[in-house]
Amino acid sequence: MYTRVHISVFSRLLLICAVLLLIFFLISLKFKIDFYQVLTGIVVLLFIIFPVLHFFVNRPLQQIQKALDTGDLSQIKRLAAKGNGFGQLASLALRFFKQREELLEEISERKKAESALRESEERYRSLVETSPDAIMLCDLGGTVLLGNQSSSNRMFGDYTEPGTEISILDLVSSESRQKVESILTEIKQKERIKVECQMKGRDGKSFPAEAHFSLVNASNNGSGAVICIARDITERKKSEAEKMKLEEQFRAIYKMEAVGQLAGGIAHDFNNIMGAISGYADIIRHRYGRDPKLDKYAQMILSASTKASDLTSKLLTFARKGKLQMSSFNIHNVLGDVIELLKHTIDKNIKISCELNASDYVIMGDSAQFQSAVMNLALNSRDAMPDGGQIVIKTENVDLDKSFSKSHAYVVAPGYYVAVSVKDTGTGMDKKVLSHLFEPFYTTKDVGKGTGLGLASAYGTVKSHNGYIDVESQPGVGTTFTLYFPVNRKARSSDKDSPRAFVHGKGHILVVDDEVFLLDAVQEMLSWLGYKVTVCNNGNDAIEILKRDPSDIDLVILDIMMPGIDGRECFRRLKEIKDDIKALIATGYRMDEDRQQILNEGVIGILQKPFVSAQLAEAVQDALSG
């Protein structure tokens, strides 16, 4: 730019000089002046004009050129302040530099924006393409305009390949097609709709899906479009089904535990009543047994009391609070007895077979309750086959691990078990019956044909033996009950002690029980056995009685369940008064879990309700002689 300006100025100067020479030449001709003198004057004038021109023309131009070359605008800022032509030229150069800087800055910002836009587009594309959901843009008619290829193809197959026109309705199974059509109709009013439907792939297989439809203004004609986000929820549905199944099983277990607590409480109170009945009947037999009729009546009362106690025992077994006679026994021998018994008690049109495959078949438990549990299951199978069928009793050894627990609603202690199954080909049961199966007093039999305690008792027996019970049933096919018992290879069988005849004794016994009728019966029995008896119906009175004369009390019989101070707490306070106090705990519950702890606290023994004179005499004699 500077060079062009420089040449232009000097060319004009040369042109002016030429014009001046021509003018002076013409003047010299007209006025006959010496041309060389005129020329000499012009040259002298030019030598004077050129430095002036250089200072006023060339120097400003050099400053502008330097500023343009180096970008240092400080020199021409002063020049721009002048009002002459070079000042205007300098101002023009300053504006040029300013506009150039603004343009460069704008270009830089635009490049940054374009770069950020590309990155944003890449992130968005990655987000959409890597999404496990199928994301599709459709017109209001349902035609798919755009979709994330990877997920859509993975979910539906190659429906959404480029160049293939497809409707969202083609991706929906026939039973959900009407539902999606109504959504496409209603989307303009609601703008956002969520629905669960059955979708299908190119192979025709349907799967459950959750679809979100959203209205957007994305079409070229401005009428709007629909974004559909579809998610395959097959695994979620499976998890929900498994969760629902486990929740049902958990509810059944919690219900069984609650009913067990109720049954235990009822049985405890019932045992107190039966204790009084059997106690008085026993007193009548021993005191007035010489009268045949009276002895017969007393024996009938005791017999009825025994049956009632058996019923109570079933309740306690269900509640896992019954009295167990624990010993090691061979379950194959017991099952052999069950088979023989069943062959003589069920109809001939029912075939009974036995598959004893277990190699380890000795467990620790109560053989009578085990036999009763299997017998109850077999009798239920018999009742489920009025027209005949087959019962198969089978044993096998299994290792239960954590995977077994995951498939069941209860936690299983990993270990080695013997599985006893009772399978029939009967009528089977539906889910409603299965949900109530082990509840006490629940039965599907006609009135008078069942108490509803058989399966409840079997459930309690299995739980009392630290085992587990499973049932599989299908209406019209049959039912299989499987009982799991832990194998104890170190267990050894033990014989029951033979009962001893009761003896009379001496001593002062304090009896504490909140049930007055049972308290009176125990007092009568102990008095008849020769003991001095003091009774009270709460723990506080017992403490006061002992405080008056600790040496006078030889033995205390305490009911474990009493309002206020219970039997264990009462014993602790009595022990503070008399350190060597002897005590028996009387209970209608089974005390297997707390038995050893109670004995460690100093209790001599545990007396199980209901009891008769012989049992009471034996327990008292052992306690006083211990």
XYZ file of C-alpha atoms in Angstrom:
626
model
C 0.000 0.000 0.000
C 2.803 2.370 0.941
C 4.664 1.657 -2.336
C 1.586 2.403 -4.408
C 1.038 5.724 -2.561
C 4.750 6.637 -2.844
C 4.894 6.050 -6.607
C 1.645 7.887 -7.130
C 2.910 11.015 -5.317
C 6.227 11.195 -7.159
C 4.677 10.490 -10.498
C 2.370 13.390 -9.908
C 5.368 15.562 -8.923
C 7.169 14.584 -12.091
C 4.067 15.338 -14.083
C 3.814 18.768 -12.422
C 7.481 19.425 -13.130
C 7.001 18.444 -16.762
C 3.979 20.714 -17.053
C 5.935 23.557 -15.426
C 8.849 23.028 -17.824
C 6.455 23.124 -20.732
C 4.808 26.288 -19.415
C 8.165 28.002 -18.811
C 9.384 26.883 -22.219
C 6.352 28.460 -23.868
C 6.738 31.635 -21.782
C 10.420 31.895 -22.747
C 9.526 31.596 -26.411
C 6.814 34.227 -26.170
C 8.762 36.676 -24.068
C 12.146 35.731 -25.526
C 13.623 34.815 -22.160
C 16.638 32.539 -21.994
C 15.313 29.060 -21.560
C 18.401 27.782 -19.761
C 18.074 30.494 -17.179
C 14.500 29.498 -16.659
C 15.546 25.814 -16.431
C 18.255 26.632 -13.914
C 15.697 28.469 -11.792
C 13.319 25.536 -11.972
C 16.043 23.067 -10.935
C 16.973 25.285 -8.000
C 13.275 25.472 -7.094
C 12.986 21.703 -7.297
C 15.991 21.217 -5.019
C 14.201 23.386 -2.517
C 10.783 21.712 -3.039
C 11.964 18.060 -2.878
C 13.280 18.081 0.740
C 10.131 19.890 1.769
C 8.042 17.306 -0.022
C 10.117 14.495 1.528
C 9.514 15.855 5.002
C 5.816 16.481 4.524
C 4.994 13.562 2.223
C 7.543 10.770 2.298
C 8.051 10.719 6.080
C 4.356 10.268 6.973
C 4.163 7.565 4.353
C 7.186 5.784 5.860
C 5.567 5.927 9.297
C 2.388 4.409 7.922
C 4.417 1.724 6.081
C 6.339 0.833 9.271
C 3.122 0.608 11.243
C 1.652 -1.659 8.585
C 4.750 -3.866 8.542
C 5.307 -4.171 12.314
C 1.796 -3.718 13.631
C 3.045 -0.964 15.994
C 0.327 1.651 15.813
C 1.795 4.047 18.366
C 3.570 6.178 15.692
C 0.571 6.712 13.462
C -1.815 7.457 16.356
C -0.206 10.949 16.610
C -0.362 11.281 12.820
C -4.075 10.336 12.885
C -4.740 13.244 15.252
C -3.822 15.714 12.468
C -6.518 16.836 10.130
C -4.559 16.650 6.848
C -4.770 13.936 4.255
C -2.026 11.837 5.836
C -3.884 12.055 9.128
C -6.959 10.712 7.414
C -4.821 7.991 5.846
C -3.430 7.103 9.295
C -6.975 7.036 10.729
C -7.959 4.751 7.911
C -5.034 2.463 8.757
C -6.070 2.421 12.441
C -9.620 1.507 11.504
C -8.217 -1.180 9.248
C -6.206 -2.686 12.098
C -9.167 -2.494 14.472
C -11.484 -4.167 11.997
C -8.849 -6.793 11.295
C -8.523 -7.570 15.037
C -12.292 -7.759 15.403
C -12.488 -10.011 12.364
C -9.733 -12.294 13.696
C -11.423 -12.435 17.093
C -14.746 -13.205 15.468
C -13.138 -15.940 13.379
C -11.483 -17.384 16.508
C -14.766 -17.373 18.415
C -16.527 -18.918 15.480
C -13.924 -21.672 15.262
C -14.278 -22.306 18.991
C -18.052 -22.424 18.654
C -17.796 -24.777 15.687
C -15.370 -26.990 17.610
C -17.625 -27.004 20.673
C -20.589 -27.767 18.433
C -18.752 -30.689 16.842
C -17.772 -32.020 20.291
C -21.328 -31.595 21.520
C -22.659 -33.392 18.462
C -20.147 -36.204 18.977
C -21.105 -36.544 22.659
C -24.782 -36.484 21.773
C -24.252 -39.036 19.017
C -22.241 -41.255 21.367
C -24.888 -40.862 24.068
C -27.670 -41.810 21.706
C -25.804 -44.609 19.953
C -24.507 -46.221 23.149
C -27.873 -46.004 24.914
C -29.330 -49.459 25.633
C -32.726 -48.046 24.660
C -33.986 -47.779 21.113
C -34.448 -44.060 20.320
C -36.487 -43.271 17.223
C -37.843 -40.091 15.623
C -41.190 -40.697 13.915
C -43.692 -38.578 12.113
C -47.229 -38.335 13.462
C -48.229 -41.299 11.343
C -45.652 -43.495 13.032
C -43.101 -43.735 10.207
C -39.568 -43.952 11.604
C -37.478 -41.038 10.296
C -34.334 -41.527 12.362
C -33.038 -43.890 15.016
C -29.955 -45.009 16.890
C -28.868 -47.909 14.753
C -26.905 -50.006 17.246
C -29.580 -50.265 19.948
C -32.503 -50.409 17.539
C -30.893 -53.187 15.520
C -29.917 -55.012 18.705
C -33.493 -54.833 19.964
C -35.483 -55.279 16.751
C -33.028 -56.738 14.237
C -32.270 -54.930 10.967
C -35.651 -53.196 10.746
C -34.025 -49.769 11.009
C -31.309 -50.158 8.386
C -30.706 -46.997 6.309
C -33.037 -46.795 3.340
C -35.625 -49.067 4.921
C -38.920 -47.319 5.623
C -40.653 -48.752 8.630
C -43.464 -47.752 10.946
C -43.368 -47.895 14.706
C -46.484 -50.066 14.426
C -44.393 -52.736 12.667
C -42.319 -53.036 15.843
C -45.360 -53.726 18.042
C -47.029 -57.104 18.503
C -50.648 -57.527 17.459
C -52.058 -57.365 21.009
C -50.441 -53.936 21.600
C -50.968 -52.426 18.134
C -54.271 -50.744 18.999
C -52.754 -49.252 22.140
C -49.889 -47.627 20.168
C -52.271 -46.406 17.442
C -54.330 -44.595 20.096
C -51.142 -43.028 21.484
C -50.220 -41.603 18.078
C -53.731 -40.138 17.913
C -53.655 -38.654 21.438
C -50.038 -37.439 21.488
C -50.922 -33.916 20.242
C -53.160 -33.363 23.253
C -51.036 -35.046 25.913
C -47.554 -34.364 24.406
C -45.986 -37.103 26.553
C -47.257 -40.660 27.119
C -45.648 -43.633 28.859
C -46.916 -47.136 28.214
C -45.958 -50.780 28.690
C -46.571 -52.911 25.633
C -45.426 -55.986 23.762
C -42.923 -55.232 20.990
C -41.407 -57.635 18.497
C -38.260 -58.061 16.462
C -37.749 -59.032 12.865
C -37.768 -62.708 13.897
C -41.342 -62.263 15.178
C -40.519 -62.921 18.842
C -42.291 -60.537 21.187
C -40.881 -59.093 24.393
C -42.206 -56.743 27.084
C -41.140 -53.129 26.587
C -41.582 -49.751 28.216
C -42.125 -47.009 25.626
C -42.035 -43.236 26.141
C -43.683 -41.109 23.440
C -42.936 -37.349 23.349
C -44.230 -34.734 20.896
C -41.567 -32.423 19.361
C -41.522 -29.800 16.574
C -39.011 -31.578 14.403
C -40.665 -32.175 11.040
C -40.012 -30.069 7.946
C -43.624 -28.998 7.497
C -43.876 -27.797 11.096
C -46.678 -30.204 12.046
C -44.546 -31.921 14.650
C -42.978 -35.307 15.176
C -42.771 -37.955 17.881
C -39.744 -39.259 19.730
C -40.184 -42.863 20.887
C -37.768 -44.297 23.449
C -38.296 -48.052 23.844
C -36.673 -50.160 26.562
C -36.621 -53.953 26.726
C -37.880 -54.837 30.231
C -37.717 -58.623 29.934
C -35.155 -58.959 32.726
C -37.032 -56.484 34.895
C -40.243 -58.461 34.474
C -38.407 -61.650 35.414
C -36.947 -59.955 38.476
C -40.365 -58.591 39.451
C -41.902 -62.044 39.071
C -39.144 -63.625 41.157
C -39.451 -60.864 43.733
C -43.214 -61.345 43.902
C -42.738 -65.089 44.337
C -40.194 -64.567 47.105
C -42.432 -61.972 48.760
C -45.306 -64.443 48.739
C -43.051 -67.071 50.273
C -41.773 -64.590 52.839
C -45.312 -63.571 53.716
C -46.204 -67.213 54.124
C -43.209 -67.772 56.396
C -43.927 -64.672 58.491
C -47.573 -65.706 58.705
C -46.496 -69.167 59.834
C -44.227 -67.645 62.472
C -47.053 -65.411 63.701
C -49.505 -68.277 63.790
C -46.831 -70.332 65.533
C -46.537 -67.712 68.247
C -50.321 -67.722 68.628
C -50.426 -71.515 68.695
C -47.652 -71.598 71.294
C -49.500 -69.131 73.510
C -52.752 -71.091 73.230
C -50.957 -74.360 73.934
C -49.244 -72.886 77.004
C -52.566 -71.795 78.523
C -54.186 -75.059 77.455
C -51.443 -77.061 79.161
C -52.112 -75.191 82.386
C -55.767 -76.205 82.194
C -54.917 -79.795 81.267
C -52.381 -79.867 84.083
C -55.125 -79.113 86.582
C -57.516 -81.663 85.015
C -54.968 -84.468 84.823
C -53.630 -83.593 88.260
C -57.008 -83.850 89.956
C -57.862 -87.008 88.000
C -54.573 -88.537 89.113
C -55.275 -87.590 92.726
C -58.721 -89.220 92.507
C -57.224 -92.435 91.137
C -54.561 -92.699 93.806
C -56.657 -91.599 96.770
C -60.025 -93.089 95.891
C -59.094 -95.733 93.391
C -60.716 -98.462 95.475
C -64.086 -97.411 94.066
C -64.213 -99.094 90.612
C -66.576 -96.592 89.083
C -64.653 -93.638 90.418
C -61.407 -95.179 89.206
C -62.995 -95.749 85.784
C -64.208 -92.159 85.579
C -60.827 -90.832 86.679
C -59.142 -93.058 84.084
C -61.487 -91.706 81.377
C -60.656 -88.147 82.424
C -56.949 -88.958 82.228
C -57.459 -90.601 78.827
C -59.321 -87.545 77.520
C -56.654 -85.346 79.053
C -53.972 -87.379 77.271
C -55.738 -86.928 73.912
C -56.078 -83.223 74.560
C -52.380 -83.107 75.460
C -51.578 -84.836 72.169
C -53.548 -82.144 70.348
C -51.651 -79.507 72.317
C -48.415 -81.292 71.504
C -49.200 -80.902 67.811
C -49.756 -77.192 68.301
C -46.478 -76.902 70.187
C -44.723 -78.933 67.531
C -46.001 -76.510 64.890
C -44.881 -73.594 67.067
C -41.541 -75.379 67.657
C -42.195 -75.267 71.389
C -43.096 -78.920 71.941
C -41.152 -81.344 74.080
C -38.722 -83.357 71.935
C -37.071 -86.645 72.900
C -33.830 -86.119 71.002
C -31.716 -89.123 70.039
C -30.032 -90.480 66.949
C -32.146 -92.861 64.873
C -32.229 -94.604 61.524
C -34.875 -92.940 59.376
C -34.993 -95.959 57.043
C -36.162 -98.138 59.937
C -38.837 -95.577 60.827
C -39.935 -95.285 57.204
C -40.176 -99.083 57.022
C -42.590 -98.984 59.944
C -44.562 -96.216 58.217
C -44.831 -98.281 55.011
C -46.067 -101.336 56.897
C -48.591 -99.249 58.783
C -49.833 -97.558 55.616
C -50.300 -100.878 53.835
C -52.773 -101.900 56.505
C -54.623 -98.563 56.735
C -55.136 -97.302 53.171
C -57.174 -98.683 50.297
C -55.739 -101.356 48.033
C -56.269 -99.179 44.967
C -53.391 -96.978 46.155
C -49.966 -98.412 45.401
C -47.192 -97.629 47.885
C -43.539 -97.839 46.876
C -40.344 -96.900 48.626
C -36.990 -95.814 47.178
C -34.466 -95.622 50.009
C -31.431 -94.232 48.129
C -29.754 -92.310 50.970
C -26.417 -93.741 52.080
C -26.353 -91.629 55.268
C -29.715 -92.041 56.971
C -29.083 -91.440 60.678
C -30.247 -88.091 62.079
C -30.573 -86.570 65.519
C -34.180 -85.975 66.489
C -37.429 -87.310 67.847
C -38.264 -90.517 65.974
C -41.908 -90.411 67.053
C -42.421 -86.914 65.707
C -40.532 -87.794 62.511
C -42.798 -90.811 62.030
C -45.870 -88.697 62.729
C -44.776 -86.045 60.195
C -44.234 -88.594 57.395
C -47.459 -90.383 58.299
C -49.423 -87.114 58.123
C -48.009 -86.398 54.667
C -48.841 -89.921 53.456
C -52.394 -89.709 54.809
C -52.905 -86.387 53.043
C -51.712 -88.049 49.849
C -54.216 -90.855 50.431
C -57.052 -88.341 50.852
C -55.996 -86.618 47.611
C -56.495 -89.900 45.640
C -60.093 -91.062 46.284
C -60.040 -93.075 43.038
C -56.632 -94.607 43.612
C -53.119 -93.714 42.600
C -49.550 -94.061 43.757
C -47.536 -92.867 46.747
C -43.735 -92.916 46.491
C -41.609 -92.354 49.589
C -38.015 -91.634 48.633
C -34.763 -90.724 50.405
C -31.512 -89.361 49.068
C -28.527 -87.392 50.343
C -28.040 -83.832 49.113
C -25.584 -81.005 49.677
C -27.416 -77.731 50.193
C -25.438 -74.577 49.425
C -26.002 -70.854 48.915
C -27.538 -71.399 45.476
C -30.306 -73.435 47.145
C -31.019 -70.492 49.458
C -31.237 -68.083 46.522
C -33.994 -70.163 44.939
C -36.015 -70.305 48.161
C -37.543 -67.728 50.476
C -35.713 -68.997 53.543
C -32.051 -69.046 54.488
C -30.540 -72.516 54.470
C -27.544 -73.475 56.567
C -25.151 -75.033 54.032
C -24.407 -78.664 54.750
C -25.078 -82.327 54.173
C -28.732 -83.360 54.389
C -30.973 -86.338 53.892
C -34.033 -85.512 51.788
C -37.252 -87.432 52.458
C -39.930 -86.942 49.786
C -43.546 -88.083 49.742
C -44.963 -87.961 46.220
C -48.506 -88.725 45.082
C -50.501 -88.709 41.858
C -53.525 -87.057 43.437
C -55.664 -84.049 42.653
C -52.924 -81.526 43.437
C -53.384 -78.024 44.827
C -53.683 -74.543 43.382
C -51.753 -71.467 44.545
C -54.514 -70.337 46.911
C -54.445 -73.642 48.813
C -50.641 -73.717 48.839
C -50.537 -70.258 50.454
C -52.498 -71.598 53.486
C -51.124 -75.133 53.473
C -49.256 -75.188 56.792
C -51.645 -73.035 58.788
C -53.136 -74.720 61.861
C -56.813 -75.693 61.524
C -56.789 -74.968 57.779
C -58.178 -77.921 55.834
C -59.887 -78.550 52.488
C -61.526 -81.707 53.806
C -65.165 -81.979 54.759
C -66.278 -81.146 58.276
C -65.358 -83.956 60.676
C -62.729 -85.461 58.368
C -59.722 -83.434 59.444
C -58.461 -81.098 62.175
C -56.127 -79.113 59.950
C -53.193 -79.851 62.256
C -51.478 -82.628 60.291
C -49.422 -80.466 57.918
C -48.973 -77.756 60.558
C -47.533 -80.396 62.895
C -45.253 -81.715 60.101
C -44.038 -78.172 59.451
C -43.279 -77.684 63.154
C -41.495 -81.045 63.367
C -39.200 -80.210 60.460
C -38.362 -76.746 61.831
C -37.751 -78.214 65.309
C -35.202 -80.569 63.756
C -33.382 -77.634 62.077
C -34.672 -78.807 58.724
C -36.595 -77.398 55.787
C -39.757 -78.350 53.929
C -40.680 -77.784 50.282
C -43.862 -78.543 48.394
C -44.518 -78.741 44.674
C -48.035 -79.235 43.416
C -50.056 -78.872 40.256
C -53.805 -79.356 39.962
C -54.601 -82.655 38.266
C -50.974 -83.845 38.358
C -50.081 -84.445 41.996
C -48.072 -83.194 44.950
C -44.565 -83.770 46.256
C -43.482 -82.858 49.790
C -39.734 -82.865 50.448
C -38.306 -82.750 53.972
C -34.627 -81.898 54.507
C -32.929 -83.048 57.731
C -29.258 -82.419 58.578
C -27.206 -85.596 58.771
C -25.247 -85.980 62.019
C -22.686 -88.707 61.384
C -21.321 -88.400 64.918
C -24.724 -88.951 66.534
C -25.241 -92.088 68.585
C -28.567 -93.557 69.566
C -29.536 -93.343 73.221
C -32.110 -95.346 75.137
C -34.757 -93.645 77.140
C -34.518 -93.967 80.837
C -37.098 -96.309 82.315
C -39.680 -94.512 84.442
C -39.364 -94.724 88.189
C -42.202 -95.257 90.619
C -42.996 -92.088 92.544
C -42.131 -91.972 96.269
C -43.379 -89.912 99.154
C -41.035 -87.356 100.680
C -40.573 -84.620 103.236
C -39.737 -80.929 102.989
C -41.267 -77.496 102.566
C -42.051 -76.592 98.938
C -43.048 -73.125 97.720
C -45.185 -73.280 94.543
C -45.549 -70.106 92.434
C -48.041 -70.038 89.541
C -50.524 -67.434 88.317
C -53.092 -70.119 87.345
C -55.057 -70.699 90.565
C -56.697 -74.001 89.529
C -53.311 -75.484 88.579
C -51.807 -74.085 91.777
C -54.457 -75.895 93.842
C -53.919 -79.150 91.930
C -50.154 -79.079 92.495
C -50.697 -78.283 96.157
C -53.028 -81.285 96.477
C -50.556 -83.634 94.757
C -47.567 -82.465 96.805
C -49.530 -82.607 100.038
C -50.616 -86.160 99.214
C -46.949 -87.040 98.553
C -46.121 -85.899 102.099
C -44.667 -82.443 101.509
C -45.501 -79.213 103.300
C -46.725 -76.794 100.632
C -46.993 -73.011 100.468
C -48.525 -71.447 97.365
C -48.678 -67.941 95.869
C -49.716 -66.607 92.470
C -46.976 -64.044 91.724
C -43.246 -63.550 92.073
C -43.353 -60.628 94.500
C -45.266 -62.695 97.096
C -42.750 -65.528 96.687
C -39.884 -63.129 97.434
C -41.630 -61.870 100.574
C -42.320 -65.418 101.777
C -38.658 -66.391 101.393
C -37.492 -63.201 103.120
C -39.494 -64.098 106.269
C -37.597 -67.375 106.812
C -35.142 -68.404 104.086
C -34.125 -71.605 105.904
C -37.703 -72.859 106.018
C -38.057 -73.291 102.208
C -36.431 -76.434 100.774
C -37.607 -76.151 97.148
C -39.360 -73.626 94.902
C -41.463 -74.604 91.866
C -41.779 -71.571 89.580
C -44.016 -71.090 86.550
C -41.889 -69.628 83.766
C -44.698 -67.401 82.397
C -46.205 -65.009 84.944
C -47.333 -61.396 84.767
C -44.984 -58.890 86.371
C -41.936 -60.869 87.447
C -41.537 -64.046 85.369
C -40.084 -67.292 86.691
C -36.465 -66.659 85.702
C -36.343 -63.165 87.168
C -38.073 -64.384 90.325
C -35.448 -67.130 90.692
C -32.622 -64.585 90.369
C -34.124 -62.483 93.172
C -34.747 -65.527 95.359
C -31.121 -66.525 94.839
C -30.015 -63.109 96.131
C -31.888 -63.884 99.365
C -30.791 -67.534 99.635
C -27.786 -68.395 97.508
C -28.291 -72.180 97.709
C -32.018 -72.094 96.961
C -33.240 -75.093 94.953
C -35.766 -74.459 92.189
C -37.691 -76.200 89.439
C -39.085 -74.308 86.430
C -42.570 -75.421 85.310
C -43.546 -74.583 81.737
C -45.996 -75.458 79.005
C -43.384 -74.512 76.384
C -40.489 -76.524 75.129
C -37.301 -75.072 76.603
C -34.715 -76.651 74.293
C -33.154 -73.345 73.244
C -32.972 -71.835 76.752
C -32.708 -75.078 78.759
C -28.951 -75.073 79.192
C -28.823 -71.356 79.958
C -31.496 -71.751 82.661
C -29.668 -74.717 84.155
C -26.416 -72.743 84.138
C -28.142 -70.059 86.187
C -28.697 -72.622 88.975
C -32.132 -74.083 88.285
C -32.220 -77.792 89.263
C -34.511 -78.930 86.456
C -37.428 -78.163 84.130
C -40.863 -79.672 84.744
C -42.935 -79.984 81.581
C -46.682 -79.311 81.818
C -49.024 -81.121 82.036
C -47.736 -83.651 84.568
C -49.224 -86.194 86.949
C -48.248 -87.222 90.453
C -45.565 -89.711 89.404
C -43.777 -87.182 87.203
C -44.055 -84.492 89.858
C -42.816 -86.845 92.577
C -39.809 -87.878 90.468
C -38.843 -84.290 89.629
C -39.184 -83.130 93.273
C -37.251 -86.143 94.596
C -34.387 -85.516 92.119
C -34.316 -81.814 92.996
C -34.218 -82.336 96.776
C -31.612 -85.084 96.581
C -29.410 -83.178 94.151
